[in-house]
Amino acid sequence: MALSFSTTLDRFRSIAIIEGISFLLLLIIAMPMKYMMGIPEPVKYMGWAHGVLFVLFVALLLQVWIQYKWSFWKVTLAFISSLVPFGTFWMDKRIARDEVQ
């Protein structure tokens, strides 16, 4: 998916992908640097960036819920996907599939 910000759903999907990438960077790069190499700065900065993106993800999820009248369960699944590594990528594919149908 190319990043697009033309509609609320596009913004949500784009931020979800960016948030997912930040989560993976935090887990795969920043945390090992802190706990294996004793370099805590990457966790501080990546953690901060990921936190901002997560808050933005939740805010956009609420907008999408209202605007697109998503079910409670679809919103819950989208939220849970943000807590699991690679979850937002899976969610994006599912949303893209639902848009085609």
CSV table of N, CA, C and O in Angstrom, one decimal:
chain,number,residue,atom,x,y,z
A,1,MET,N,0.8,-1.2,0.0
A,1,MET,CA,0.0,0.0,0.0
A,1,MET,C,0.9,1.2,0.0
A,1,MET,O,1.8,1.4,0.8
A,2,ALA,N,0.6,2.1,-0.9
A,2,ALA,CA,1.3,3.4,-0.9
A,2,ALA,C,0.6,4.3,0.2
A,2,ALA,O,-0.6,4.2,0.4
A,3,LEU,N,1.5,5.1,0.9
A,3,LEU,CA,0.9,5.9,1.9
A,3,LEU,C,0.1,7.0,1.2
A,3,LEU,O,0.5,7.7,0.3
A,4,SER,N,-1.1,7.2,1.8
A,4,SER,CA,-2.1,8.2,1.2
A,4,SER,C,-2.8,8.8,2.4
A,4,SER,O,-3.1,8.2,3.4
A,5,PHE,N,-3.1,10.1,2.3
A,5,PHE,CA,-3.8,10.8,3.4
A,5,PHE,C,-5.0,11.5,2.9
A,5,PHE,O,-5.5,12.5,3.5
A,6,SER,N,-5.6,11.0,1.8
A,6,SER,CA,-6.8,11.7,1.2
A,6,SER,C,-8.1,11.5,2.0
A,6,SER,O,-8.9,12.4,2.0
A,7,THR,N,-8.3,10.4,2.6
A,7,THR,CA,-9.5,10.1,3.4
A,7,THR,C,-9.1,9.7,4.8
A,7,THR,O,-7.9,9.4,5.0
A,8,THR,N,-10.1,9.7,5.7
A,8,THR,CA,-9.8,9.3,7.0
A,8,THR,C,-9.3,7.9,7.1
A,8,THR,O,-8.4,7.5,7.8
A,9,LEU,N,-9.9,7.0,6.3
A,9,LEU,CA,-9.5,5.6,6.2
A,9,LEU,C,-8.0,5.5,5.7
A,9,LEU,O,-7.2,4.7,6.2
A,10,ASP,N,-7.7,6.3,4.7
A,10,ASP,CA,-6.3,6.3,4.1
A,10,ASP,C,-5.3,6.7,5.2
A,10,ASP,O,-4.3,6.2,5.3
A,11,ARG,N,-5.7,7.8,5.9
A,11,ARG,CA,-4.8,8.3,7.0
A,11,ARG,C,-4.6,7.2,8.0
A,11,ARG,O,-3.5,7.0,8.5
A,12,PHE,N,-5.7,6.5,8.4
A,12,PHE,CA,-5.7,5.5,9.4
A,12,PHE,C,-4.7,4.4,9.0
A,12,PHE,O,-3.9,3.9,9.7
A,13,ARG,N,-4.9,3.9,7.7
A,13,ARG,CA,-4.1,2.8,7.2
A,13,ARG,C,-2.7,3.2,7.1
A,13,ARG,O,-1.8,2.4,7.5
A,14,SER,N,-2.4,4.4,6.7
A,14,SER,CA,-1.0,4.9,6.6
A,14,SER,C,-0.3,5.0,8.0
A,14,SER,O,0.8,4.5,8.2
A,15,ILE,N,-1.0,5.5,8.9
A,15,ILE,CA,-0.5,5.7,10.3
A,15,ILE,C,-0.3,4.3,10.9
A,15,ILE,O,0.6,4.0,11.6
A,16,ALA,N,-1.2,3.4,10.6
A,16,ALA,CA,-1.1,2.0,11.1
A,16,ALA,C,0.1,1.3,10.6
A,16,ALA,O,0.8,0.7,11.4
A,17,ILE,N,0.5,1.5,9.4
A,17,ILE,CA,1.7,0.9,8.8
A,17,ILE,C,2.9,1.6,9.5
A,17,ILE,O,3.9,0.9,9.9
A,18,ILE,N,2.9,2.9,9.6
A,18,ILE,CA,4.1,3.6,10.2
A,18,ILE,C,4.2,3.2,11.7
A,18,ILE,O,5.3,3.0,12.2
A,19,GLU,N,3.1,3.1,12.4
A,19,GLU,CA,3.1,2.7,13.8
A,19,GLU,C,3.6,1.2,13.9
A,19,GLU,O,4.4,0.9,14.8
A,20,GLY,N,3.2,0.4,13.0
A,20,GLY,CA,3.7,-1.0,13.0
A,20,GLY,C,5.2,-1.1,12.8
A,20,GLY,O,5.9,-1.9,13.4
A,21,ILE,N,5.7,-0.2,11.9
A,21,ILE,CA,7.2,-0.2,11.6
A,21,ILE,C,7.9,0.3,12.9
A,21,ILE,O,8.9,-0.2,13.2
A,22,SER,N,7.4,1.4,13.5
A,22,SER,CA,8.0,1.9,14.7
A,22,SER,C,8.0,0.9,15.8
A,22,SER,O,9.0,0.8,16.5
A,23,PHE,N,7.0,0.1,15.9
A,23,PHE,CA,6.9,-1.0,16.9
A,23,PHE,C,8.0,-2.0,16.7
A,23,PHE,O,8.8,-2.4,17.6
A,24,LEU,N,8.2,-2.4,15.4
A,24,LEU,CA,9.2,-3.4,15.1
A,24,LEU,C,10.6,-2.8,15.3
A,24,LEU,O,11.5,-3.6,15.8
A,25,LEU,N,10.8,-1.6,14.9
A,25,LEU,CA,12.1,-1.0,15.2
A,25,LEU,C,12.4,-0.9,16.7
A,25,LEU,O,13.6,-1.2,17.1
A,26,LEU,N,11.4,-0.6,17.4
A,26,LEU,CA,11.6,-0.6,18.9
A,26,LEU,C,12.0,-2.0,19.4
A,26,LEU,O,12.9,-2.1,20.2
A,27,LEU,N,11.3,-3.0,19.0
A,27,LEU,CA,11.5,-4.4,19.4
A,27,LEU,C,12.8,-5.0,18.9
A,27,LEU,O,13.5,-5.7,19.6
A,28,ILE,N,13.1,-4.8,17.6
A,28,ILE,CA,14.2,-5.5,17.0
A,28,ILE,C,15.5,-4.8,17.0
A,28,ILE,O,16.6,-5.4,17.1
A,29,ILE,N,15.5,-3.4,17.1
A,29,ILE,CA,16.7,-2.7,17.1
A,29,ILE,C,17.0,-2.0,18.4
A,29,ILE,O,18.0,-2.2,19.0
A,30,ALA,N,16.0,-1.2,18.9
A,30,ALA,CA,16.2,-0.3,20.0
A,30,ALA,C,16.4,-1.1,21.3
A,30,ALA,O,17.3,-0.9,22.1
A,31,MET,N,15.5,-2.1,21.5
A,31,MET,CA,15.6,-2.9,22.8
A,31,MET,C,16.8,-3.7,22.9
A,31,MET,O,17.5,-3.8,23.9
A,32,PRO,N,17.2,-4.4,21.8
A,32,PRO,CA,18.5,-5.2,21.9
A,32,PRO,C,19.7,-4.2,22.2
A,32,PRO,O,20.6,-4.6,22.9
A,33,MET,N,19.6,-3.0,21.6
A,33,MET,CA,20.7,-2.1,21.8
A,33,MET,C,20.8,-1.7,23.3
A,33,MET,O,21.9,-1.6,23.9
A,34,LYS,N,19.6,-1.6,23.9
A,34,LYS,CA,19.6,-1.2,25.3
A,34,LYS,C,20.1,-2.4,26.2
A,34,LYS,O,20.9,-2.2,27.1
A,35,TYR,N,19.5,-3.5,26.0
A,35,TYR,CA,19.7,-4.6,26.9
A,35,TYR,C,20.9,-5.5,26.6
A,35,TYR,O,21.4,-6.2,27.5
A,36,MET,N,21.4,-5.5,25.4
A,36,MET,CA,22.5,-6.3,25.0
A,36,MET,C,23.8,-5.4,24.9
A,36,MET,O,24.9,-6.0,25.2
A,37,MET,N,23.7,-4.2,24.6
A,37,MET,CA,24.8,-3.3,24.4
A,37,MET,C,24.9,-2.2,25.4
A,37,MET,O,25.9,-1.4,25.3
A,38,GLY,N,23.9,-2.0,26.2
A,38,GLY,CA,24.0,-1.0,27.2
A,38,GLY,C,23.8,0.4,26.6
A,38,GLY,O,24.3,1.4,27.2
A,39,ILE,N,23.1,0.5,25.5
A,39,ILE,CA,22.9,1.8,24.9
A,39,ILE,C,21.4,2.2,25.0
A,39,ILE,O,20.6,1.7,24.2
A,40,PRO,N,21.0,2.9,26.0
A,40,PRO,CA,19.6,3.1,26.2
A,40,PRO,C,18.9,4.2,25.4
A,40,PRO,O,17.7,4.2,25.2
A,41,GLU,N,19.7,5.1,24.7
A,41,GLU,CA,19.1,6.2,24.0
A,41,GLU,C,18.1,5.8,22.9
A,41,GLU,O,17.1,6.4,22.7
A,42,PRO,N,18.4,4.7,22.1
A,42,PRO,CA,17.4,4.4,21.0
A,42,PRO,C,16.0,4.0,21.6
A,42,PRO,O,15.0,4.3,21.0
A,43,VAL,N,16.0,3.4,22.7
A,43,VAL,CA,14.7,3.0,23.3
A,43,VAL,C,14.0,4.3,23.7
A,43,VAL,O,12.8,4.5,23.5
A,44,LYS,N,14.7,5.3,24.3
A,44,LYS,CA,14.1,6.5,24.7
A,44,LYS,C,13.5,7.2,23.5
A,44,LYS,O,12.3,7.6,23.5
A,45,TYR,N,14.2,7.4,22.4
A,45,TYR,CA,13.7,8.1,21.3
A,45,TYR,C,12.7,7.3,20.4
A,45,TYR,O,11.7,7.8,20.0
A,46,MET,N,13.0,6.0,20.2
A,46,MET,CA,12.0,5.2,19.4
A,46,MET,C,10.8,5.0,20.2
A,46,MET,O,9.7,4.9,19.7
A,47,GLY,N,10.9,4.8,21.5
A,47,GLY,CA,9.8,4.6,22.4
A,47,GLY,C,8.9,5.9,22.4
A,47,GLY,O,7.6,5.8,22.3
A,48,TRP,N,9.5,7.0,22.4
A,48,TRP,CA,8.7,8.3,22.3
A,48,TRP,C,8.0,8.4,21.0
A,48,TRP,O,6.8,8.7,21.0
A,49,ALA,N,8.7,8.1,19.9
A,49,ALA,CA,8.1,8.2,18.6
A,49,ALA,C,7.0,7.2,18.4
A,49,ALA,O,5.9,7.5,17.9
A,50,HIS,N,7.2,6.0,18.9
A,50,HIS,CA,6.2,5.0,18.8
A,50,HIS,C,5.0,5.3,19.7
A,50,HIS,O,3.8,5.1,19.2
A,51,GLY,N,5.2,5.9,20.8
A,51,GLY,CA,4.1,6.3,21.7
A,51,GLY,C,3.2,7.4,21.0
A,51,GLY,O,2.0,7.3,21.0
A,52,VAL,N,3.8,8.4,20.3
A,52,VAL,CA,3.1,9.4,19.6
A,52,VAL,C,2.3,8.7,18.5
A,52,VAL,O,1.1,9.0,18.3
A,53,LEU,N,2.9,7.8,17.7
A,53,LEU,CA,2.2,7.2,16.6
A,53,LEU,C,1.1,6.3,17.1
A,53,LEU,O,0.0,6.2,16.5
A,54,PHE,N,1.3,5.7,18.3
A,54,PHE,CA,0.2,4.8,18.8
A,54,PHE,C,-1.0,5.7,19.2
A,54,PHE,O,-2.1,5.3,19.0
A,55,VAL,N,-0.8,6.8,19.9
A,55,VAL,CA,-1.9,7.7,20.2
A,55,VAL,C,-2.6,8.2,19.0
A,55,VAL,O,-3.8,8.3,18.9
A,56,LEU,N,-1.8,8.5,17.9
A,56,LEU,CA,-2.4,9.0,16.7
A,56,LEU,C,-3.2,7.8,16.0
A,56,LEU,O,-4.3,8.0,15.5
A,57,PHE,N,-2.7,6.6,16.1
A,57,PHE,CA,-3.4,5.4,15.6
A,57,PHE,C,-4.8,5.3,16.3
A,57,PHE,O,-5.8,5.1,15.7
A,58,VAL,N,-4.8,5.4,17.6
A,58,VAL,CA,-6.0,5.2,18.4
A,58,VAL,C,-7.0,6.4,18.1
A,58,VAL,O,-8.2,6.1,17.9
A,59,ALA,N,-6.5,7.6,17.9
A,59,ALA,CA,-7.4,8.7,17.6
A,59,ALA,C,-8.0,8.5,16.2
A,59,ALA,O,-9.2,8.7,16.0
A,60,LEU,N,-7.2,8.0,15.3
A,60,LEU,CA,-7.7,7.8,13.9
A,60,LEU,C,-8.7,6.6,13.9
A,60,LEU,O,-9.7,6.6,13.2
A,61,LEU,N,-8.4,5.6,14.7
A,61,LEU,CA,-9.3,4.4,14.8
A,61,LEU,C,-10.6,4.9,15.3
A,61,LEU,O,-11.7,4.4,14.8
A,62,LEU,N,-10.7,5.8,16.3
A,62,LEU,CA,-12.0,6.3,16.8
A,62,LEU,C,-12.7,7.1,15.7
A,62,LEU,O,-13.9,6.9,15.5
A,63,GLN,N,-12.0,7.8,14.9
A,63,GLN,CA,-12.6,8.6,13.8
A,63,GLN,C,-13.1,7.6,12.7
A,63,GLN,O,-14.3,7.8,12.2
A,64,VAL,N,-12.4,6.6,12.4
A,64,VAL,CA,-12.8,5.6,11.4
A,64,VAL,C,-14.0,4.9,11.9
A,64,VAL,O,-15.0,4.6,11.2
A,65,TRP,N,-14.0,4.5,13.2
A,65,TRP,CA,-15.2,3.8,13.8
A,65,TRP,C,-16.5,4.6,13.6
A,65,TRP,O,-17.5,4.1,13.2
A,66,ILE,N,-16.4,5.9,13.9
A,66,ILE,CA,-17.6,6.8,13.8
A,66,ILE,C,-17.9,7.0,12.3
A,66,ILE,O,-19.1,6.9,11.9
A,67,GLN,N,-17.0,7.4,11.5
A,67,GLN,CA,-17.2,7.8,10.2
A,67,GLN,C,-17.7,6.6,9.3
A,67,GLN,O,-18.6,6.8,8.5
A,68,TYR,N,-17.0,5.5,9.4
A,68,TYR,CA,-17.3,4.3,8.6
A,68,TYR,C,-18.2,3.3,9.2
A,68,TYR,O,-18.5,2.3,8.7
A,69,LYS,N,-18.7,3.6,10.5
A,69,LYS,CA,-19.6,2.8,11.2
A,69,LYS,C,-19.1,1.3,11.3
A,69,LYS,O,-19.9,0.4,11.1
A,70,TRP,N,-17.9,1.2,11.7
A,70,TRP,CA,-17.3,-0.1,11.9
A,70,TRP,C,-18.0,-0.7,13.1
A,70,TRP,O,-18.3,0.0,14.1
A,71,SER,N,-18.1,-2.0,13.2
A,71,SER,CA,-18.6,-2.7,14.3
A,71,SER,C,-17.6,-2.6,15.5
A,71,SER,O,-16.4,-2.4,15.3
A,72,PHE,N,-18.2,-2.8,16.7
A,72,PHE,CA,-17.3,-2.9,17.9
A,72,PHE,C,-16.2,-3.9,17.7
A,72,PHE,O,-15.1,-3.7,18.1
A,73,TRP,N,-16.6,-5.1,17.2
A,73,TRP,CA,-15.6,-6.2,17.1
A,73,TRP,C,-14.5,-5.8,16.1
A,73,TRP,O,-13.3,-6.2,16.3
A,74,LYS,N,-14.8,-5.2,15.0
A,74,LYS,CA,-13.8,-4.8,14.0
A,74,LYS,C,-12.9,-3.8,14.6
A,74,LYS,O,-11.6,-3.9,14.4
A,75,VAL,N,-13.4,-2.8,15.4
A,75,VAL,CA,-12.5,-1.8,16.1
A,75,VAL,C,-11.7,-2.5,17.1
A,75,VAL,O,-10.5,-2.2,17.2
A,76,THR,N,-12.2,-3.4,17.9
A,76,THR,CA,-11.5,-4.2,18.9
A,76,THR,C,-10.3,-5.0,18.2
A,76,THR,O,-9.2,-5.0,18.7
A,77,LEU,N,-10.6,-5.6,17.1
A,77,LEU,CA,-9.6,-6.4,16.4
A,77,LEU,C,-8.5,-5.5,15.9
A,77,LEU,O,-7.3,-5.8,16.0
A,78,ALA,N,-8.9,-4.3,15.4
A,78,ALA,CA,-7.9,-3.3,14.9
A,78,ALA,C,-7.0,-2.9,16.0
A,78,ALA,O,-5.8,-2.8,15.9
A,79,PHE,N,-7.6,-2.6,17.2
A,79,PHE,CA,-6.8,-2.2,18.3
A,79,PHE,C,-5.9,-3.3,18.8
A,79,PHE,O,-4.7,-3.0,19.0
A,80,ILE,N,-6.4,-4.5,18.9
A,80,ILE,CA,-5.5,-5.6,19.3
A,80,ILE,C,-4.4,-5.8,18.3
A,80,ILE,O,-3.3,-6.1,18.7
A,81,SER,N,-4.6,-5.6,17.0
A,81,SER,CA,-3.6,-5.8,16.0
A,81,SER,C,-2.4,-4.8,16.3
A,81,SER,O,-1.3,-5.1,15.9
A,82,SER,N,-2.7,-3.7,16.9
A,82,SER,CA,-1.6,-2.7,17.1
A,82,SER,C,-0.7,-3.2,18.3
A,82,SER,O,0.4,-2.6,18.5
A,83,LEU,N,-1.2,-4.1,19.1
A,83,LEU,CA,-0.4,-4.6,20.2
A,83,LEU,C,0.5,-5.8,19.9
A,83,LEU,O,1.3,-6.3,20.7
A,84,VAL,N,0.3,-6.3,18.7
A,84,VAL,CA,1.0,-7.6,18.3
A,84,VAL,C,2.0,-7.2,17.2
A,84,VAL,O,1.6,-6.5,16.2
A,85,PRO,N,3.3,-7.7,17.2
A,85,PRO,CA,4.2,-7.4,16.1
A,85,PRO,C,3.6,-7.9,14.8
A,85,PRO,O,3.0,-9.0,14.8
A,86,PHE,N,3.7,-7.1,13.8
A,86,PHE,CA,3.2,-7.4,12.4
A,86,PHE,C,1.7,-7.3,12.4
A,86,PHE,O,1.1,-7.6,11.3
A,87,GLY,N,1.0,-7.1,13.5
A,87,GLY,CA,-0.5,-7.0,13.5
A,87,GLY,C,-1.1,-6.0,12.6
A,87,GLY,O,-2.1,-6.2,11.9
A,88,THR,N,-0.4,-4.8,12.6
A,88,THR,CA,-1.0,-3.7,11.8
A,88,THR,C,-0.9,-4.0,10.3
A,88,THR,O,-1.7,-3.6,9.5
A,89,PHE,N,0.1,-4.8,9.9
A,89,PHE,CA,0.3,-5.1,8.5
A,89,PHE,C,-0.8,-6.1,8.1
A,89,PHE,O,-1.4,-6.0,7.0
A,90,TRP,N,-1.1,-7.1,8.9
A,90,TRP,CA,-2.2,-8.0,8.7
A,90,TRP,C,-3.5,-7.3,8.6
A,90,TRP,O,-4.3,-7.5,7.7
A,91,MET,N,-3.7,-6.3,9.6
A,91,MET,CA,-5.0,-5.6,9.6
A,91,MET,C,-5.1,-4.7,8.3
A,91,MET,O,-6.2,-4.7,7.7
A,92,ASP,N,-4.0,-4.2,7.8
A,92,ASP,CA,-4.1,-3.4,6.6
A,92,ASP,C,-4.5,-4.2,5.4
A,92,ASP,O,-5.4,-3.8,4.6
A,93,LYS,N,-4.0,-5.4,5.3
A,93,LYS,CA,-4.4,-6.3,4.2
A,93,LYS,C,-5.9,-6.7,4.3
A,93,LYS,O,-6.6,-6.8,3.3
A,94,ARG,N,-6.3,-6.9,5.5
A,94,ARG,CA,-7.7,-7.2,5.7
A,94,ARG,C,-8.7,-6.0,5.3
A,94,ARG,O,-9.7,-6.2,4.7
A,95,ILE,N,-8.3,-4.8,5.7
A,95,ILE,CA,-9.1,-3.7,5.3
A,95,ILE,C,-9.1,-3.5,3.8
A,95,ILE,O,-10.1,-3.2,3.2
A,96,ALA,N,-7.9,-3.7,3.2
A,96,ALA,CA,-7.8,-3.6,1.7
A,96,ALA,C,-8.7,-4.6,1.1
A,96,ALA,O,-9.4,-4.3,0.1
A,97,ARG,N,-8.7,-5.8,1.6
A,97,ARG,CA,-9.6,-6.9,1.1
A,97,ARG,C,-11.1,-6.5,1.2
A,97,ARG,O,-11.9,-6.7,0.3
A,98,ASP,N,-11.4,-6.0,2.4
A,98,ASP,CA,-12.8,-5.6,2.7
A,98,ASP,C,-13.3,-4.4,1.7
A,98,ASP,O,-14.5,-4.4,1.4
A,99,GLU,N,-12.4,-3.5,1.4
A,99,GLU,CA,-12.7,-2.4,0.5
A,99,GLU,C,-13.0,-2.9,-0.9
A,99,GLU,O,-13.9,-2.3,-1.6
A,100,VAL,N,-12.3,-3.9,-1.3
A,100,VAL,CA,-12.6,-4.4,-2.7
A,100,VAL,C,-13.9,-5.1,-2.8
A,100,VAL,O,-14.6,-5.0,-3.8
A,101,GLN,N,-14.3,-5.8,-1.7
A,101,GLN,CA,-15.6,-6.5,-1.8
A,101,GLN,C,-16.8,-5.6,-1.7
A,101,GLN,O,-17.0,-4.6,-1.5
